[in-house]
Amino acid sequence: MKVACVQMDIAFGEPETNFRKVTEYLEEAAQNGAETIVLPEMWNTGYALTELETLADSSHRTVGFLKEFAKKHGVNIVGGSVSIIKEDGFYNTMYVVNKDGELVSEYDKAHRFGLMDEHIHLQEGSGLGTFELQGVVCGGVICYDIRFPEWIRAQALNGAKVIFVPAEWPAARIDHWKVLLQARAIENQCFIVAVNRVGSDPKNAFGGSSMVIAPWGEVRLDMAMQEGIGYADIDLSEVEEVRKRIPVFTDRREALYSSFQKPAAE
Ligand SMILES: O=C(O)CCC(=O)C(=O)O
């Protein structure tokens, strides 16, 4: 699978500008032979959370746009995430469409990031976020979600061999981003394809460093602070090979772990 990571700047609170920019990047990646194109987090609005009432996608524009592009160009798109208004509030939602233009996943970010006020403005999701692309089980989580190893493990236990991570991760903590991603790849013995943004908004400067990491932990792509598209080839046989070499999934002791779980507080 040839993946393309779109590491872009995002215009704060300007969906029209961002849709134009994303269209250009998708076209470039498709022309360069990408099979699966990955976008960053909240690419329609950025973190303009106080303006979501007027800016969030209410008419499923994003889904229509991604489906049409995917079908026309025969590419899978892991659509990063966009701000969406649903019946009970705003969500940070990842849409994935396959080469036939079918929506194969709609994942709402599970863990809201307090330092960026998500807990005030956004609802939290409770779906798992696994899906299939070309017969391969994949997972999707969003940014802060990678700080919860049990959540990524749940995806791996449900069969994910490639986990996609769109993000708007600040430069101030970019060391955490790199280490956490590498750890999630090594412990789950899977590929991690992580796409962060560059540029800044009124509150944060973002750290780029979009990465493709192999199941043994090698970094196959690190885009540093470069705006543009990074490409990597993923050979899924590496997942089986690494899982055979060190059989973590066979050696896990679920019953042992759950025997020490604290009961929920009253
Ligand atoms: O966990 C972090 O340090 C960054 C998370 C974040 O920026 C986000 O979830 O949007």
Short mmCIF file of C-alpha atoms and ligand atoms in Angstrom, two decimals:
data_model
loop_
_atom_site.label_atom_id
_atom_site.label_comp_id
_atom_site.label_asym_id
_atom_site.label_seq_id
_atom_site.Cartn_x
_atom_site.Cartn_y
_atom_site.Cartn_z
CA MET A 1 0.00 0.00 0.00
CA LYS A 2 1.51 3.34 -1.03
CA VAL A 3 0.45 5.96 1.51
CA ALA A 4 0.63 9.72 1.13
CA CYS A 5 0.73 11.96 4.22
CA VAL A 6 -0.54 15.47 3.65
CA GLN A 7 1.32 17.70 6.12
CA MET A 8 -0.30 21.08 5.59
CA ASP A 9 -0.92 24.41 7.28
CA ILE A 10 -4.61 24.97 8.10
CA ALA A 11 -6.28 28.36 7.74
CA PHE A 12 -7.90 29.19 11.09
CA GLY A 13 -11.70 29.36 10.76
CA GLU A 14 -11.60 29.38 6.94
CA PRO A 15 -13.22 26.22 5.57
CA GLU A 16 -13.31 27.50 1.96
CA THR A 17 -9.56 28.10 1.89
CA ASN A 18 -8.93 24.70 3.49
CA PHE A 19 -11.21 22.81 1.08
CA ARG A 20 -9.34 24.42 -1.84
CA LYS A 21 -5.96 23.51 -0.38
CA VAL A 22 -6.98 19.94 0.45
CA THR A 23 -8.32 19.47 -3.10
CA GLU A 24 -4.95 20.52 -4.54
CA TYR A 25 -3.04 18.17 -2.23
CA LEU A 26 -5.38 15.25 -2.98
CA GLU A 27 -4.90 15.84 -6.71
CA GLU A 28 -1.11 15.93 -6.36
CA ALA A 29 -1.04 12.74 -4.27
CA ALA A 30 -3.38 10.89 -6.65
CA GLN A 31 -1.26 11.94 -9.65
CA ASN A 32 1.84 10.63 -7.87
CA GLY A 33 0.30 7.16 -7.52
CA ALA A 34 -0.78 7.20 -3.87
CA GLU A 35 -3.22 4.43 -2.97
CA THR A 36 -4.20 5.82 0.42
CA ILE A 37 -4.09 9.55 1.20
CA VAL A 38 -4.12 10.75 4.80
CA LEU A 39 -5.15 14.24 5.97
CA PRO A 40 -4.55 16.00 9.33
CA GLU A 41 -6.98 16.70 12.21
CA MET A 42 -9.73 19.36 12.00
CA TRP A 43 -8.62 20.46 8.58
CA ASN A 44 -11.84 22.27 7.71
CA THR A 45 -11.83 24.84 10.54
CA GLY A 46 -8.68 24.35 12.61
CA TYR A 47 -9.25 24.87 16.33
CA ALA A 48 -11.73 27.73 15.85
CA LEU A 49 -13.89 26.01 18.47
CA THR A 50 -15.80 29.12 19.57
CA GLU A 51 -16.97 29.65 15.98
CA LEU A 52 -18.24 26.15 15.29
CA GLU A 53 -21.90 27.28 15.31
CA THR A 54 -21.30 28.97 11.96
CA LEU A 55 -18.28 27.01 10.67
CA ALA A 56 -18.79 23.33 11.49
CA ASP A 57 -19.84 21.02 8.67
CA SER A 58 -23.58 20.52 9.05
CA SER A 59 -24.55 19.29 5.62
CA HIS A 60 -22.07 16.43 5.27
CA ARG A 61 -20.19 18.41 2.70
CA THR A 62 -16.98 16.64 3.71
CA VAL A 63 -18.37 13.15 3.19
CA GLY A 64 -19.73 14.04 -0.27
CA PHE A 65 -16.44 15.70 -1.22
CA LEU A 66 -14.26 12.78 -0.08
CA LYS A 67 -16.51 10.14 -1.68
CA GLU A 68 -16.56 11.91 -5.04
CA PHE A 69 -12.80 12.47 -5.11
CA ALA A 70 -12.01 8.89 -4.02
CA LYS A 71 -14.25 7.35 -6.70
CA LYS A 72 -13.07 9.65 -9.49
CA HIS A 73 -9.38 9.03 -8.75
CA GLY A 74 -9.55 5.44 -7.43
CA VAL A 75 -7.86 6.24 -4.10
CA ASN A 76 -8.62 5.51 -0.46
CA ILE A 77 -8.82 8.63 1.72
CA VAL A 78 -8.34 8.66 5.47
CA GLY A 79 -9.96 12.04 5.75
CA GLY A 80 -8.09 13.31 8.82
CA SER A 81 -10.86 14.81 10.87
CA VAL A 82 -13.27 17.69 10.51
CA SER A 83 -15.50 19.59 12.91
CA ILE A 84 -19.05 18.39 12.50
CA ILE A 85 -22.38 19.37 14.00
CA LYS A 86 -24.62 16.43 14.92
CA GLU A 87 -27.97 16.35 16.76
CA ASP A 88 -26.43 16.58 20.23
CA GLY A 89 -23.51 18.94 19.56
CA PHE A 90 -20.15 19.31 17.84
CA TYR A 91 -17.74 16.46 17.18
CA ASN A 92 -14.18 16.01 15.92
CA THR A 93 -14.85 13.28 13.34
CA MET A 94 -12.70 11.14 11.07
CA TYR A 95 -14.27 9.92 7.82
CA VAL A 96 -12.64 7.19 5.74
CA VAL A 97 -13.70 6.42 2.17
CA ASN A 98 -12.45 3.61 -0.03
CA LYS A 99 -11.45 3.56 -3.71
CA ASP A 100 -15.07 2.90 -4.73
CA GLY A 101 -16.20 6.06 -3.00
CA GLU A 102 -17.86 4.18 -0.11
CA LEU A 103 -17.78 5.54 3.44
CA VAL A 104 -16.13 2.78 5.51
CA SER A 105 -15.64 4.60 8.82
CA GLU A 106 -17.00 7.49 10.84
CA TYR A 107 -15.00 7.86 14.08
CA ASP A 108 -15.57 10.56 16.68
CA LYS A 109 -12.48 11.45 18.73
CA ALA A 110 -12.80 9.49 21.96
CA HIS A 111 -10.57 11.50 24.31
CA ARG A 112 -11.13 15.26 24.50
CA PHE A 113 -8.01 17.37 25.02
CA GLY A 114 -8.53 19.83 27.86
CA LEU A 115 -5.50 22.03 27.08
CA MET A 116 -7.21 22.94 23.80
CA ASP A 117 -10.74 23.31 25.30
CA GLU A 118 -12.20 20.31 23.54
CA HIS A 119 -14.05 19.28 26.71
CA ILE A 120 -15.93 22.61 26.61
CA HIS A 121 -16.92 22.64 22.95
CA LEU A 122 -16.95 19.05 21.69
CA GLN A 123 -18.80 15.82 22.47
CA GLU A 124 -16.76 12.66 22.99
CA GLY A 125 -17.14 9.60 20.77
CA SER A 126 -17.57 5.99 21.89
CA GLY A 127 -17.05 4.01 18.68
CA LEU A 128 -13.87 1.94 18.10
CA GLY A 129 -12.85 3.25 14.69
CA THR A 130 -11.65 0.09 12.95
CA PHE A 131 -12.41 -0.40 9.25
CA GLU A 132 -11.29 -2.35 6.19
CA LEU A 133 -9.33 -1.03 3.22
CA GLN A 134 -8.55 -3.48 0.41
CA GLY A 135 -9.18 -6.42 2.74
CA VAL A 136 -6.83 -5.08 5.45
CA VAL A 137 -8.18 -4.24 8.90
CA CYS A 138 -7.07 -0.73 9.85
CA GLY A 139 -7.64 1.52 12.82
CA GLY A 140 -8.07 5.23 13.24
CA VAL A 141 -7.57 7.42 16.30
CA ILE A 142 -7.16 11.18 16.61
CA CYS A 143 -4.24 13.07 18.19
CA TYR A 144 -4.62 13.02 22.02
CA ASP A 145 -6.06 9.46 21.71
CA ILE A 146 -2.46 8.15 21.37
CA ARG A 147 -1.81 8.95 25.04
CA PHE A 148 -4.18 6.06 25.91
CA PRO A 149 -2.33 2.83 25.11
CA GLU A 150 -5.32 0.67 26.05
CA TRP A 151 -7.37 2.41 23.35
CA ILE A 152 -4.85 1.67 20.60
CA ARG A 153 -4.48 -1.87 21.98
CA ALA A 154 -8.27 -2.30 21.62
CA GLN A 155 -7.88 -1.55 17.91
CA ALA A 156 -4.99 -3.99 17.53
CA LEU A 157 -6.96 -6.69 19.38
CA ASN A 158 -9.77 -6.08 16.91
CA GLY A 159 -7.39 -6.84 14.05
CA ALA A 160 -5.87 -3.49 13.07
CA LYS A 161 -2.56 -3.85 11.23
CA VAL A 162 -2.25 -0.21 10.19
CA ILE A 163 -3.35 2.56 12.54
CA PHE A 164 -3.89 6.07 11.17
CA VAL A 165 -3.41 9.08 13.45
CA PRO A 166 -4.42 12.53 12.19
CA ALA A 167 -3.38 15.31 14.56
CA GLU A 168 -2.87 18.99 15.39
CA TRP A 169 -0.04 18.36 17.84
CA PRO A 170 1.75 21.44 19.21
CA ALA A 171 5.51 21.85 18.65
CA ALA A 172 5.97 22.34 22.41
CA ARG A 173 5.31 18.62 23.00
CA ILE A 174 6.56 17.15 19.71
CA ASP A 175 9.00 14.87 21.58
CA HIS A 176 6.00 13.19 23.24
CA TRP A 177 4.36 12.75 19.82
CA LYS A 178 7.39 10.93 18.38
CA VAL A 179 7.98 8.66 21.37
CA LEU A 180 4.30 7.81 21.85
CA LEU A 181 3.86 6.93 18.18
CA GLN A 182 6.93 4.74 18.14
CA ALA A 183 5.83 3.01 21.34
CA ARG A 184 2.31 2.40 19.97
CA ALA A 185 3.86 0.80 16.83
CA ILE A 186 6.29 -1.40 18.78
CA GLU A 187 3.87 -2.56 21.47
CA ASN A 188 1.08 -3.31 18.98
CA GLN A 189 3.41 -4.61 16.28
CA CYS A 190 1.59 -2.67 13.61
CA PHE A 191 2.20 0.20 11.18
CA ILE A 192 1.45 3.69 12.41
CA VAL A 193 0.71 6.38 9.83
CA ALA A 194 0.52 9.69 11.66
CA VAL A 195 -0.20 13.05 10.02
CA ASN A 196 0.28 16.30 11.91
CA ARG A 197 -0.13 19.86 10.65
CA VAL A 198 2.41 22.67 10.40
CA GLY A 199 1.93 26.41 10.92
CA SER A 200 0.20 28.05 13.83
CA ASP A 201 -3.14 29.34 15.11
CA PRO A 202 -3.80 32.09 17.68
CA LYS A 203 -2.86 29.79 20.56
CA ASN A 204 -0.37 27.17 19.33
CA ALA A 205 2.50 26.56 16.92
CA PHE A 206 2.29 23.05 15.50
CA GLY A 207 5.13 20.58 15.20
CA GLY A 208 4.76 18.68 11.90
CA SER A 209 6.82 15.47 12.10
CA SER A 210 4.25 13.38 10.26
CA MET A 211 5.55 9.83 10.42
CA VAL A 212 5.23 6.32 9.07
CA ILE A 213 6.54 3.79 11.58
CA ALA A 214 7.00 0.07 10.91
CA PRO A 215 5.90 -2.73 13.31
CA TRP A 216 9.51 -3.19 14.50
CA GLY A 217 9.64 0.51 15.36
CA GLU A 218 11.74 1.87 12.47
CA VAL A 219 10.76 5.32 11.30
CA ARG A 220 10.17 5.01 7.54
CA LEU A 221 9.09 8.62 7.03
CA ASP A 222 9.58 11.75 9.14
CA MET A 223 8.49 14.95 7.43
CA ALA A 224 10.01 17.25 10.09
CA MET A 225 8.60 20.78 9.53
CA GLN A 226 8.27 20.51 5.73
CA GLU A 227 4.84 21.45 4.36
CA GLY A 228 3.76 19.10 1.55
CA ILE A 229 3.22 15.41 0.87
CA GLY A 230 5.35 12.55 2.18
CA TYR A 231 5.13 9.05 0.69
CA ALA A 232 5.90 5.60 2.07
CA ASP A 233 5.30 2.01 0.96
CA ILE A 234 3.77 -0.32 3.48
CA ASP A 235 4.41 -4.05 3.20
CA LEU A 236 1.83 -5.76 5.40
CA SER A 237 3.78 -9.01 5.57
CA GLU A 238 6.06 -7.20 8.06
CA VAL A 239 3.24 -7.26 10.61
CA GLU A 240 3.01 -11.07 10.58
CA GLU A 241 6.78 -11.41 10.57
CA VAL A 242 7.23 -9.24 13.68
CA ARG A 243 4.28 -10.87 15.46
CA LYS A 244 5.88 -14.28 14.82
CA ARG A 245 9.32 -13.15 16.02
CA ILE A 246 8.05 -11.87 19.39
CA PRO A 247 4.54 -13.29 19.95
CA VAL A 248 3.22 -10.54 22.21
CA PHE A 249 -0.41 -11.22 21.30
CA THR A 250 -0.11 -14.91 22.23
CA ASP A 251 1.82 -14.16 25.43
CA ARG A 252 -0.59 -11.54 26.77
CA ARG A 253 -2.33 -12.50 30.05
CA GLU A 254 -5.69 -10.78 29.91
CA ALA A 255 -7.09 -12.63 32.94
CA LEU A 256 -4.07 -11.56 35.02
CA TYR A 257 -4.45 -7.90 34.07
CA SER A 258 -8.17 -7.78 34.73
CA SER A 259 -7.73 -9.48 38.12
CA PHE A 260 -5.85 -6.36 39.26
CA GLN A 261 -8.24 -3.81 37.79
CA LYS A 262 -9.56 -1.40 40.42
CA PRO A 263 -13.36 -1.44 40.79
CA ALA A 264 -14.98 1.74 39.44
CA ALA A 265 -15.32 4.47 42.09
CA GLU A 266 -18.79 4.67 43.71
O1 LIG B 1 -1.58 15.36 23.91
C1 LIG B 1 -1.03 16.37 23.46
O2 LIG B 1 0.00 16.85 23.95
C2 LIG B 1 -1.59 17.06 22.25
C3 LIG B 1 -2.98 16.64 21.94
C4 LIG B 1 -3.67 17.55 21.01
O3 LIG B 1 -3.13 18.55 20.59
C5 LIG B 1 -5.02 17.22 20.53
O4 LIG B 1 -5.56 16.17 20.88
O5 LIG B 1 -5.56 18.00 19.73
#
